[in-house]
Amino acid sequence: MTDTAKQETILGQLRGILEESSTVQPDWDSFGPQSTIESLGLDSLTILDLLYDIEEVIGIHLEAKEVLKVTTVGEIINMLVAKGA
């Protein structure tokens, strides 16, 4: 699978996870790698939940200290691809 295909697959998985955990109602039609963590209504507590969900759905463990530094969905996708997703 190409990196682009991996990124698209992960993007879809993240959207499914985030639709369930987001505290706001973002425009899901424009959801993509450029979407910011802030626009999705994620705070530090919901990011911890997100990490658990990512591990359950995608099977990759991310450290909270890594993810708390990111600002976009694309950065999370890049981290997951780099870790073998």
PDB file of C-alpha atoms in Angstrom:
ATOM      1  CA  MET A   1       0.000   0.000   0.000  1.00  0.00           C
ATOM      2  CA  THR A   2       1.376   3.426  -0.891  1.00  0.00           C
ATOM      3  CA  ASP A   3       1.874   6.104   1.755  1.00  0.00           C
ATOM      4  CA  THR A   4      -0.941   8.123   0.171  1.00  0.00           C
ATOM      5  CA  ALA A   5      -3.314   5.158   0.419  1.00  0.00           C
ATOM      6  CA  LYS A   6      -2.238   4.578   4.032  1.00  0.00           C
ATOM      7  CA  GLN A   7      -2.850   8.232   4.843  1.00  0.00           C
ATOM      8  CA  GLU A   8      -6.327   8.123   3.284  1.00  0.00           C
ATOM      9  CA  THR A   9      -7.205   4.967   5.223  1.00  0.00           C
ATOM     10  CA  ILE A  10      -5.972   6.471   8.486  1.00  0.00           C
ATOM     11  CA  LEU A  11      -7.831   9.710   7.766  1.00  0.00           C
ATOM     12  CA  GLY A  12     -11.069   7.739   7.428  1.00  0.00           C
ATOM     13  CA  GLN A  13     -10.389   5.840  10.634  1.00  0.00           C
ATOM     14  CA  LEU A  14      -9.599   9.054  12.510  1.00  0.00           C
ATOM     15  CA  ARG A  15     -12.752  10.691  11.240  1.00  0.00           C
ATOM     16  CA  GLY A  16     -14.823   7.818  12.593  1.00  0.00           C
ATOM     17  CA  ILE A  17     -13.090   8.026  15.953  1.00  0.00           C
ATOM     18  CA  LEU A  18     -13.330  11.812  16.130  1.00  0.00           C
ATOM     19  CA  GLU A  19     -16.989  11.960  15.139  1.00  0.00           C
ATOM     20  CA  GLU A  20     -17.739  10.017  18.305  1.00  0.00           C
ATOM     21  CA  SER A  21     -15.427  11.964  20.634  1.00  0.00           C
ATOM     22  CA  SER A  22     -15.612  15.553  19.386  1.00  0.00           C
ATOM     23  CA  THR A  23     -17.349  17.959  21.749  1.00  0.00           C
ATOM     24  CA  VAL A  24     -18.249  20.364  18.931  1.00  0.00           C
ATOM     25  CA  GLN A  25     -19.948  19.788  15.604  1.00  0.00           C
ATOM     26  CA  PRO A  26     -17.234  20.582  13.043  1.00  0.00           C
ATOM     27  CA  ASP A  27     -17.840  20.645   9.297  1.00  0.00           C
ATOM     28  CA  TRP A  28     -17.088  17.004   8.527  1.00  0.00           C
ATOM     29  CA  ASP A  29     -17.289  17.700   4.784  1.00  0.00           C
ATOM     30  CA  SER A  30     -14.104  19.749   5.033  1.00  0.00           C
ATOM     31  CA  PHE A  31     -12.393  17.327   7.444  1.00  0.00           C
ATOM     32  CA  GLY A  32      -8.898  16.473   6.296  1.00  0.00           C
ATOM     33  CA  PRO A  33      -5.211  16.551   7.162  1.00  0.00           C
ATOM     34  CA  GLN A  34      -5.348  20.336   7.483  1.00  0.00           C
ATOM     35  CA  SER A  35      -8.102  20.202  10.133  1.00  0.00           C
ATOM     36  CA  THR A  36      -6.848  21.598  13.402  1.00  0.00           C
ATOM     37  CA  ILE A  37      -7.170  19.861  16.736  1.00  0.00           C
ATOM     38  CA  GLU A  38      -8.749  23.032  18.102  1.00  0.00           C
ATOM     39  CA  SER A  39     -11.435  23.149  15.373  1.00  0.00           C
ATOM     40  CA  LEU A  40     -12.441  19.603  16.329  1.00  0.00           C
ATOM     41  CA  GLY A  41     -13.039  20.623  19.939  1.00  0.00           C
ATOM     42  CA  LEU A  42     -10.344  18.391  21.406  1.00  0.00           C
ATOM     43  CA  ASP A  43      -8.777  19.302  24.707  1.00  0.00           C
ATOM     44  CA  SER A  44      -6.125  17.446  26.678  1.00  0.00           C
ATOM     45  CA  LEU A  45      -8.648  15.029  28.208  1.00  0.00           C
ATOM     46  CA  THR A  46     -10.348  14.161  24.931  1.00  0.00           C
ATOM     47  CA  ILE A  47      -6.923  13.726  23.319  1.00  0.00           C
ATOM     48  CA  LEU A  48      -6.162  11.032  25.916  1.00  0.00           C
ATOM     49  CA  ASP A  49      -9.414   9.311  24.947  1.00  0.00           C
ATOM     50  CA  LEU A  50      -8.433   9.700  21.306  1.00  0.00           C
ATOM     51  CA  LEU A  51      -5.116   7.957  21.954  1.00  0.00           C
ATOM     52  CA  TYR A  52      -6.906   5.007  23.516  1.00  0.00           C
ATOM     53  CA  ASP A  53      -9.317   4.820  20.567  1.00  0.00           C
ATOM     54  CA  ILE A  54      -6.459   5.047  18.048  1.00  0.00           C
ATOM     55  CA  GLU A  55      -4.716   2.136  19.734  1.00  0.00           C
ATOM     56  CA  GLU A  56      -7.936   0.088  19.741  1.00  0.00           C
ATOM     57  CA  VAL A  57      -8.937   0.827  16.135  1.00  0.00           C
ATOM     58  CA  ILE A  58      -5.607   1.295  14.340  1.00  0.00           C
ATOM     59  CA  GLY A  59      -3.379  -0.765  16.620  1.00  0.00           C
ATOM     60  CA  ILE A  60      -0.654   1.855  17.042  1.00  0.00           C
ATOM     61  CA  HIS A  61       0.346   3.303  20.411  1.00  0.00           C
ATOM     62  CA  LEU A  62       1.096   7.024  20.510  1.00  0.00           C
ATOM     63  CA  GLU A  63       2.500   8.789  23.540  1.00  0.00           C
ATOM     64  CA  ALA A  64       0.406  11.616  24.970  1.00  0.00           C
ATOM     65  CA  LYS A  65       3.417  13.928  25.122  1.00  0.00           C
ATOM     66  CA  GLU A  66       3.867  13.471  21.343  1.00  0.00           C
ATOM     67  CA  VAL A  67       0.249  14.126  20.439  1.00  0.00           C
ATOM     68  CA  LEU A  68      -0.230  17.092  22.771  1.00  0.00           C
ATOM     69  CA  LYS A  69       2.321  18.963  20.620  1.00  0.00           C
ATOM     70  CA  VAL A  70       0.503  18.500  17.306  1.00  0.00           C
ATOM     71  CA  THR A  71      -1.882  21.041  15.846  1.00  0.00           C
ATOM     72  CA  THR A  72      -3.406  19.229  12.857  1.00  0.00           C
ATOM     73  CA  VAL A  73      -4.903  15.885  11.937  1.00  0.00           C
ATOM     74  CA  GLY A  74      -2.204  15.555   9.276  1.00  0.00           C
ATOM     75  CA  GLU A  75       0.486  15.567  11.948  1.00  0.00           C
ATOM     76  CA  ILE A  76      -1.260  12.690  13.735  1.00  0.00           C
ATOM     77  CA  ILE A  77      -1.518  10.794  10.455  1.00  0.00           C
ATOM     78  CA  ASN A  78       2.215  11.300   9.799  1.00  0.00           C
ATOM     79  CA  MET A  79       3.021  10.004  13.288  1.00  0.00           C
ATOM     80  CA  LEU A  80       0.916   6.904  12.710  1.00  0.00           C
ATOM     81  CA  VAL A  81       2.483   6.193   9.305  1.00  0.00           C
ATOM     82  CA  ALA A  82       5.964   6.657  10.788  1.00  0.00           C
ATOM     83  CA  LYS A  83       5.090   4.077  13.476  1.00  0.00           C
ATOM     84  CA  GLY A  84       3.993   1.515  10.920  1.00  0.00           C
ATOM     85  CA  ALA A  85       0.262   2.050  10.473  1.00  0.00           C
TER      86      ALA A  85
END
